[in-house]
C-alpha angles and dihedrals in degrees: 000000000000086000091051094056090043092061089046090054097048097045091053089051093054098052088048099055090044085057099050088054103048083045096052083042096057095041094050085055099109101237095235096050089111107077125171103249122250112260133134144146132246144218121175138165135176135109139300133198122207138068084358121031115200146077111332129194140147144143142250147191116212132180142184130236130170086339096308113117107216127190147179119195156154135252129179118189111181134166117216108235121288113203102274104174137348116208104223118226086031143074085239112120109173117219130198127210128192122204138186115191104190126194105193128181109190130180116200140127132283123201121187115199103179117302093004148051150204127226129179117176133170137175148109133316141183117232138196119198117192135172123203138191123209139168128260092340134116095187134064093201092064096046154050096248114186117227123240105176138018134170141175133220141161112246139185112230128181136183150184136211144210118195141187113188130161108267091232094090128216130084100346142157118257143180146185148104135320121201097190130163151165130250119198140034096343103037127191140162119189136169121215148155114276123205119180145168126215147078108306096168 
């Protein structure tokens, strides 16, 4: 009998204690540990100056994890078409357009303070630069141009970002500027608006 009230005892005593810990567990959890996770996608247009010099835009998808920003993204550099060649006796004027189409994937850093944020990123891209020829045509968006010439290269390209986004947190709208570039054999730096739509805070 004395051994069955000591296993009571001692039964009751262990499910207290188990308690007491799972409850003081509960309770030292800071309230506002669980945060919604950085992510958000980008649009952005303006213009760049470089290899190619024209109107620049592109997209990108960027994520947080363990405080390192990571993204994978589009940009497209193009030059409207410059007077290459006019064919005398005829109404043929031949135009050339230069193009960059860049891939890149960049790792950096993001910082919210408030209703903004900044963002530094670098990496590595693949780019493909092409040059086309077309007829009576200044611009490579109206026509069926014929390329002459394409290459591709590896490139380093690197950006920054401003943003403005509401304070409440969670999926929201948000704007601002991107400084972005290109290190290597077709170099470029633009400036352009930048829209996008995620959780920046």
């Amino acid at each position: 009998m004395r051994q069955f009230y000591f296993c009571c005892f001692f039964s009751i005593f262990t499910v207290s204690t188990i308690f007491s810990q799972v409850e003081f567990s509960n309770d030292s959890i800071p309230k506002n540990a669980a945060k919604s996770s950085i992510g958000y996608f980008d649009l952005f247009a303006g213009g760049a100056f470089g290899y190619v010099d024209g109107f620049a835009g592109g997209g990108s998808i960027n994520a947080m994890y363990a405080n390192v920003l990571f993204g994978f993204g589009y940009v497209m550099d193009n030059k409207q078409g410059g007077l290459e060649y006019v064919e005398e006796g005829t109404n043929l004027n031949y135009y050339k357009h230069y193009r960059l189409d860049s891939f890149p994937i960049t790792v950096g850093f993001y910082r919210p303070f408030g209703g903004m944020s900044l963002s530094a990123s670098a990496g590595l891209s693949v780019l493909f630069y092409s040059e086309y020829v077309d007829v009576n045509t200044f611009s490579i968006f109206k026509s069926n141009a014929t390329e002459i010439y394409s290459k591709t290269t590896l490139g380093f390209p690197y950006e920054f970002n401003l943003k403005f986004f509401s304070k409440k947190g969670g999926t929201d709208f948000g704007y601002g500027l991107k400084l972005f570039g290109n290190f290597g054999k077709y170099n470029y730096v633009g400036l352009g608006l930048v829209l996008g739509l995620g959780n920046y805070k």
